[in-house]
Amino acid sequence: MSEVVKQSELLNQTVLDQGSMQEVGQVEVLWMYPKVHRVLGFICKSGWLGKRKTAFNLEQLEAIGSDGVLVNSEPVETDAEKVKQLETLVGCEVWTDSGDQVGKIVDYLFDLRTGEIQHYLYVSDGWGGIVGSVYLLPPNYILRYGSRRAMVPKESVESFAVYRGGVQERFSKVKDLLSDENVQVRQEVRSLAEIAREKARRLKEKARSITEQAYEFVEDIALDETEPYVAPVSEPAPWDDWEDEPPKKKPKQEVKPPQTSSSPAADVWDDDDWD
């Protein structure tokens, strides 16, 4: 299974001999052949101020870790002058065939087993892309190149895919990039779930508080309705004496004239009764 890595992740890595586990030096630069877009090996620096230069073929690279690389055989001696003559497209400006500057190549991705460069990474200047964003440049789109510039077709610029949003991020491998993105997505989903649970908890507490207030309000109303009613003591209202119907007039008694008779009825007026 092929493993795609980014060349910048190898720079300044500690180089260890797998057999003796002795430190050989540090990776100074990758040795590439731009005409065929392939990595052939790397240059290791060691000694005082890194003046000693040794070259490793890609086949000698046994493993890459987060803190260093392992090699399986001895390197070949070289010198600084030969190292300076090594060609690279890193640092080259990207121009279109119509004379527009698109950006600048800052890195590339290559197959660790075969050395084949799969994509160059360039930072956009804003023409045909977003300023500061990193785009994938397939090697077959490079029409020609020199020591400072590479040319691409104008119509292809807008079709280049975005690699990542900023040049400050670092990923050791493309598969690690995908893994990190998955971890980040899971963390964001977990964070959103926690926020949702917190909001649900607050809404539940608020609903409970509103329910309790409603119960208290209903209980207060119930108590008010069950309290005995005591009518106030006061004088009757003036209209209390009014009757619905006017009082009926009593029939006048017929006054009869006194009767004169010698009957014992005269005893009624006996003077003795006034004693």
CSV table of C-alpha atoms in Angstrom, one decimal:
chain,number,residue,atom,x,y,z
A,1,MET,CA,0.0,0.0,0.0
A,2,SER,CA,1.4,3.3,-1.0
A,3,GLU,CA,1.9,6.1,1.5
A,4,VAL,CA,1.6,9.7,0.4
A,5,VAL,CA,3.7,12.2,2.5
A,6,LYS,CA,4.4,15.9,2.3
A,7,GLN,CA,8.1,16.8,1.6
A,8,SER,CA,8.2,19.6,4.2
A,9,GLU,CA,7.4,17.0,6.9
A,10,LEU,CA,10.8,15.3,6.3
A,11,LEU,CA,12.9,18.5,6.5
A,12,ASN,CA,15.1,18.7,9.6
A,13,GLN,CA,14.0,15.2,10.8
A,14,THR,CA,16.6,13.2,12.7
A,15,VAL,CA,18.1,10.4,10.6
A,16,LEU,CA,18.9,7.2,12.5
A,17,ASP,CA,20.7,4.1,11.3
A,18,GLN,CA,18.3,1.2,11.8
A,19,GLY,CA,21.0,-1.3,12.5
A,20,SER,CA,23.1,0.6,15.1
A,21,MET,CA,20.4,3.2,16.1
A,22,GLN,CA,23.2,5.9,15.8
A,23,GLU,CA,22.3,9.3,14.6
A,24,VAL,CA,23.5,10.0,11.1
A,25,GLY,CA,22.4,13.7,10.9
A,26,GLN,CA,19.3,15.6,9.8
A,27,VAL,CA,17.4,15.8,6.6
A,28,GLU,CA,18.4,19.0,4.8
A,29,VAL,CA,16.6,18.8,1.5
A,30,LEU,CA,14.9,16.3,-0.7
A,31,TRP,CA,16.6,15.3,-3.9
A,32,MET,CA,14.0,15.5,-6.8
A,33,TYR,CA,14.0,15.4,-10.6
A,34,PRO,CA,11.5,17.9,-11.9
A,35,LYS,CA,11.5,16.7,-15.5
A,36,VAL,CA,9.7,13.5,-14.4
A,37,HIS,CA,8.2,14.9,-11.2
A,38,ARG,CA,9.8,12.3,-9.0
A,39,VAL,CA,11.7,12.3,-5.6
A,40,LEU,CA,15.0,10.3,-5.8
A,41,GLY,CA,16.2,10.7,-2.3
A,42,PHE,CA,17.4,13.2,0.3
A,43,ILE,CA,20.5,15.0,1.5
A,44,CYS,CA,21.5,14.6,5.2
A,45,LYS,CA,23.6,17.2,7.0
A,46,SER,CA,25.8,16.5,10.0
A,47,GLY,CA,28.9,17.6,11.7
A,48,TRP,CA,29.8,21.1,12.8
A,49,LEU,CA,27.3,23.6,11.4
A,50,GLY,CA,26.0,20.8,9.2
A,51,LYS,CA,28.9,21.1,6.8
A,52,ARG,CA,29.1,17.3,6.2
A,53,LYS,CA,26.7,16.3,3.4
A,54,THR,CA,25.6,12.7,2.6
A,55,ALA,CA,23.0,11.5,0.2
A,56,PHE,CA,20.4,8.7,0.6
A,57,ASN,CA,18.4,7.1,-2.1
A,58,LEU,CA,14.7,6.8,-1.5
A,59,GLU,CA,15.1,3.0,-1.4
A,60,GLN,CA,17.3,3.4,1.7
A,61,LEU,CA,14.5,5.1,3.6
A,62,GLU,CA,13.0,2.4,5.8
A,63,ALA,CA,10.4,4.3,7.9
A,64,ILE,CA,9.2,7.7,8.8
A,65,GLY,CA,8.1,8.6,12.3
A,66,SER,CA,6.9,11.7,14.1
A,67,ASP,CA,10.4,12.4,15.5
A,68,GLY,CA,12.7,11.0,12.9
A,69,VAL,CA,13.4,8.7,10.0
A,70,LEU,CA,15.1,5.3,9.8
A,71,VAL,CA,17.6,4.3,7.1
A,72,ASN,CA,18.7,0.8,6.3
A,73,SER,CA,22.2,1.4,4.7
A,74,GLU,CA,25.1,3.7,4.5
A,75,PRO,CA,24.8,7.0,2.5
A,76,VAL,CA,27.0,8.3,-0.2
A,77,GLU,CA,29.3,11.3,0.5
A,78,THR,CA,28.6,14.5,-1.3
A,79,ASP,CA,29.4,18.2,-0.9
A,80,ALA,CA,27.6,21.5,-0.5
A,81,GLU,CA,28.2,22.6,-4.1
A,82,LYS,CA,26.5,19.6,-5.5
A,83,VAL,CA,23.6,20.1,-3.2
A,84,LYS,CA,23.2,23.6,-4.4
A,85,GLN,CA,22.8,22.3,-8.0
A,86,LEU,CA,19.8,20.2,-7.1
A,87,GLU,CA,16.7,21.3,-9.0
A,88,THR,CA,13.4,21.9,-7.2
A,89,LEU,CA,10.1,23.6,-8.0
A,90,VAL,CA,9.5,24.6,-4.4
A,91,GLY,CA,9.7,28.4,-4.3
A,92,CYS,CA,8.8,28.8,-8.0
A,93,GLU,CA,6.1,31.3,-8.9
A,94,VAL,CA,3.1,29.9,-10.8
A,95,TRP,CA,2.2,31.8,-14.0
A,96,THR,CA,-0.5,31.2,-16.6
A,97,ASP,CA,0.3,31.0,-20.3
A,98,SER,CA,-1.5,34.4,-20.7
A,99,GLY,CA,0.9,36.2,-18.4
A,100,ASP,CA,-1.0,36.2,-15.1
A,101,GLN,CA,0.8,35.3,-11.8
A,102,VAL,CA,-1.3,32.8,-9.9
A,103,GLY,CA,0.7,32.0,-6.8
A,104,LYS,CA,3.8,30.3,-5.5
A,105,ILE,CA,4.7,26.6,-5.0
A,106,VAL,CA,5.4,26.0,-1.3
A,107,ASP,CA,5.3,22.2,-1.0
A,108,TYR,CA,4.4,18.9,-2.7
A,109,LEU,CA,2.9,15.5,-2.0
A,110,PHE,CA,4.7,12.4,-3.1
A,111,ASP,CA,4.5,8.6,-2.9
A,112,LEU,CA,7.0,7.4,-0.4
A,113,ARG,CA,7.4,4.0,-2.1
A,114,THR,CA,7.8,5.2,-5.7
A,115,GLY,CA,8.8,8.8,-5.2
A,116,GLU,CA,6.2,10.0,-7.7
A,117,ILE,CA,5.0,13.5,-7.1
A,118,GLN,CA,1.2,13.5,-7.1
A,119,HIS,CA,0.5,17.2,-6.5
A,120,TYR,CA,2.4,20.4,-6.0
A,121,LEU,CA,1.0,22.8,-3.4
A,122,TYR,CA,0.9,26.4,-4.2
A,123,VAL,CA,-0.4,29.5,-2.3
A,124,SER,CA,-2.8,31.6,-4.3
A,125,ASP,CA,-2.2,35.3,-4.9
A,126,GLY,CA,-5.9,35.8,-5.5
A,127,TRP,CA,-6.0,35.5,-9.3
A,128,GLY,CA,-8.4,32.6,-9.9
A,129,GLY,CA,-8.5,31.6,-6.3
A,130,ILE,CA,-8.7,32.8,-2.7
A,131,VAL,CA,-5.8,34.8,-1.3
A,132,GLY,CA,-3.7,32.7,1.1
A,133,SER,CA,-5.5,29.4,0.3
A,134,VAL,CA,-3.4,26.4,-0.7
A,135,TYR,CA,-4.3,24.6,-4.0
A,136,LEU,CA,-3.4,21.3,-5.5
A,137,LEU,CA,-1.5,21.6,-8.7
A,138,PRO,CA,-1.3,18.3,-10.7
A,139,PRO,CA,2.2,17.8,-12.3
A,140,ASN,CA,0.7,17.2,-15.8
A,141,TYR,CA,-0.6,20.8,-15.8
A,142,ILE,CA,2.9,22.2,-15.7
A,143,LEU,CA,3.7,23.3,-19.3
A,144,ARG,CA,7.2,24.3,-18.6
A,145,TYR,CA,9.4,25.6,-15.8
A,146,GLY,CA,12.6,27.5,-15.1
A,147,SER,CA,14.7,28.2,-12.0
A,148,ARG,CA,12.1,30.7,-10.7
A,149,ARG,CA,8.8,30.2,-12.5
A,150,ALA,CA,6.4,27.4,-13.7
A,151,MET,CA,3.7,27.9,-16.3
A,152,VAL,CA,0.2,26.4,-16.3
A,153,PRO,CA,-2.8,26.8,-18.7
A,154,LYS,CA,-5.0,29.8,-17.9
A,155,GLU,CA,-8.2,27.8,-18.3
A,156,SER,CA,-7.1,25.2,-15.8
A,157,VAL,CA,-6.5,27.5,-12.8
A,158,GLU,CA,-10.1,27.7,-11.6
A,159,SER,CA,-10.4,23.9,-11.7
A,160,PHE,CA,-7.6,23.3,-9.1
A,161,ALA,CA,-8.9,21.9,-5.8
A,162,VAL,CA,-8.3,23.6,-2.5
A,163,TYR,CA,-5.9,21.6,-0.3
A,164,ARG,CA,-6.4,23.5,3.0
A,165,GLY,CA,-7.2,27.0,4.2
A,166,GLY,CA,-4.0,28.3,5.7
A,167,VAL,CA,-0.2,27.8,5.5
A,168,GLN,CA,0.3,27.6,9.2
A,169,GLU,CA,-1.2,24.1,9.6
A,170,ARG,CA,1.1,21.1,9.5
A,171,PHE,CA,0.2,17.5,8.8
A,172,SER,CA,2.6,14.6,8.8
A,173,LYS,CA,0.8,12.5,6.3
A,174,VAL,CA,-2.3,12.8,4.1
A,175,LYS,CA,-4.0,9.9,6.0
A,176,ASP,CA,-3.2,11.7,9.3
A,177,LEU,CA,-4.8,14.8,7.8
A,178,LEU,CA,-8.0,12.8,7.1
A,179,SER,CA,-7.8,11.3,10.6
A,180,ASP,CA,-7.4,14.7,12.2
A,181,GLU,CA,-10.3,16.0,10.3
A,182,ASN,CA,-12.5,13.1,11.4
A,183,VAL,CA,-11.4,13.7,15.0
A,184,GLN,CA,-12.2,17.4,14.7
A,185,VAL,CA,-15.6,16.6,13.2
A,186,ARG,CA,-16.4,14.2,16.0
A,187,GLN,CA,-15.3,16.8,18.6
A,188,GLU,CA,-17.5,19.4,16.9
A,189,VAL,CA,-20.4,17.0,16.8
A,190,ARG,CA,-19.8,16.2,20.5
A,191,SER,CA,-19.6,19.9,21.4
A,192,LEU,CA,-22.8,20.6,19.5
A,193,ALA,CA,-24.5,17.7,21.3
A,194,GLU,CA,-23.4,19.1,24.7
A,195,ILE,CA,-24.7,22.5,23.8
A,196,ALA,CA,-28.0,21.0,22.7
A,197,ARG,CA,-28.2,19.0,26.0
A,198,GLU,CA,-27.4,22.1,28.0
A,199,LYS,CA,-30.1,24.1,26.2
A,200,ALA,CA,-32.6,21.3,26.7
A,201,ARG,CA,-31.7,21.2,30.4
A,202,ARG,CA,-32.3,24.9,30.7
A,203,LEU,CA,-35.6,24.7,28.8
A,204,LYS,CA,-36.7,21.9,31.1
A,205,GLU,CA,-35.8,23.9,34.2
A,206,LYS,CA,-37.6,26.9,32.8
A,207,ALA,CA,-40.7,24.8,32.0
A,208,ARG,CA,-40.6,23.3,35.5
A,209,SER,CA,-40.4,26.8,37.0
A,210,ILE,CA,-43.3,28.0,34.9
A,211,THR,CA,-45.3,24.9,35.8
A,212,GLU,CA,-44.6,25.5,39.5
A,213,GLN,CA,-45.7,29.1,39.2
A,214,ALA,CA,-48.9,28.1,37.4
A,215,TYR,CA,-49.7,25.6,40.2
A,216,GLU,CA,-49.1,28.3,42.9
A,217,PHE,CA,-51.4,30.7,41.0
A,218,VAL,CA,-54.1,28.1,40.7
A,219,GLU,CA,-53.8,27.2,44.4
A,220,ASP,CA,-54.1,30.9,45.3
A,221,ILE,CA,-57.3,31.2,43.3
A,222,ALA,CA,-58.7,28.1,44.9
A,223,LEU,CA,-58.0,29.4,48.4
A,224,ASP,CA,-59.7,32.7,47.5
A,225,GLU,CA,-62.8,30.9,46.3
A,226,THR,CA,-63.1,28.7,49.4
A,227,GLU,CA,-62.8,31.4,52.0
A,228,PRO,CA,-66.1,32.1,53.8
A,229,TYR,CA,-67.9,35.2,52.9
A,230,VAL,CA,-68.9,37.5,55.7
A,231,ALA,CA,-71.4,40.2,54.8
A,232,PRO,CA,-70.4,43.6,56.1
A,233,VAL,CA,-72.4,45.1,59.0
A,234,SER,CA,-74.0,48.3,57.9
A,235,GLU,CA,-77.3,50.1,57.8
A,236,PRO,CA,-79.8,48.9,55.4
A,237,ALA,CA,-79.9,50.6,52.1
A,238,PRO,CA,-82.6,53.1,51.6
A,239,TRP,CA,-84.2,51.0,48.9
A,240,ASP,CA,-84.4,47.9,51.2
A,241,ASP,CA,-87.8,49.3,52.6
A,242,TRP,CA,-89.2,49.6,49.2
A,243,GLU,CA,-91.9,47.1,48.4
A,244,ASP,CA,-92.5,45.8,45.0
A,245,GLU,CA,-96.2,46.6,45.2
A,246,PRO,CA,-97.8,49.6,46.7
A,247,PRO,CA,-99.6,48.9,50.0
A,248,LYS,CA,-103.3,48.2,49.7
A,249,LYS,CA,-105.7,50.7,51.2
A,250,LYS,CA,-107.7,49.3,54.1
A,251,PRO,CA,-111.4,49.5,53.5
A,252,LYS,CA,-113.1,52.3,55.5
A,253,GLN,CA,-115.3,51.1,58.3
A,254,GLU,CA,-118.8,52.2,58.0
A,255,VAL,CA,-119.8,54.5,60.8
A,256,LYS,CA,-123.2,53.7,62.1
A,257,PRO,CA,-125.2,56.2,64.0
A,258,PRO,CA,-125.8,55.4,67.6
A,259,GLN,CA,-128.9,53.6,68.4
A,260,THR,CA,-131.3,54.8,71.1
A,261,SER,CA,-132.7,52.0,73.1
A,262,SER,CA,-133.6,51.2,76.6
A,263,SER,CA,-131.8,47.9,76.3
A,264,PRO,CA,-129.1,46.9,78.7
A,265,ALA,CA,-126.6,48.1,76.2
A,266,ALA,CA,-126.4,51.3,78.1
A,267,ASP,CA,-124.4,49.5,80.7
A,268,VAL,CA,-121.5,50.0,78.5
A,269,TRP,CA,-121.3,53.6,79.4
A,270,ASP,CA,-121.6,53.0,83.1
A,271,ASP,CA,-119.8,55.7,85.0
A,272,ASP,CA,-118.6,53.1,87.4
A,273,ASP,CA,-116.2,51.8,84.8
A,274,TRP,CA,-114.2,55.1,85.0
A,275,ASP,CA,-113.4,54.7,88.6
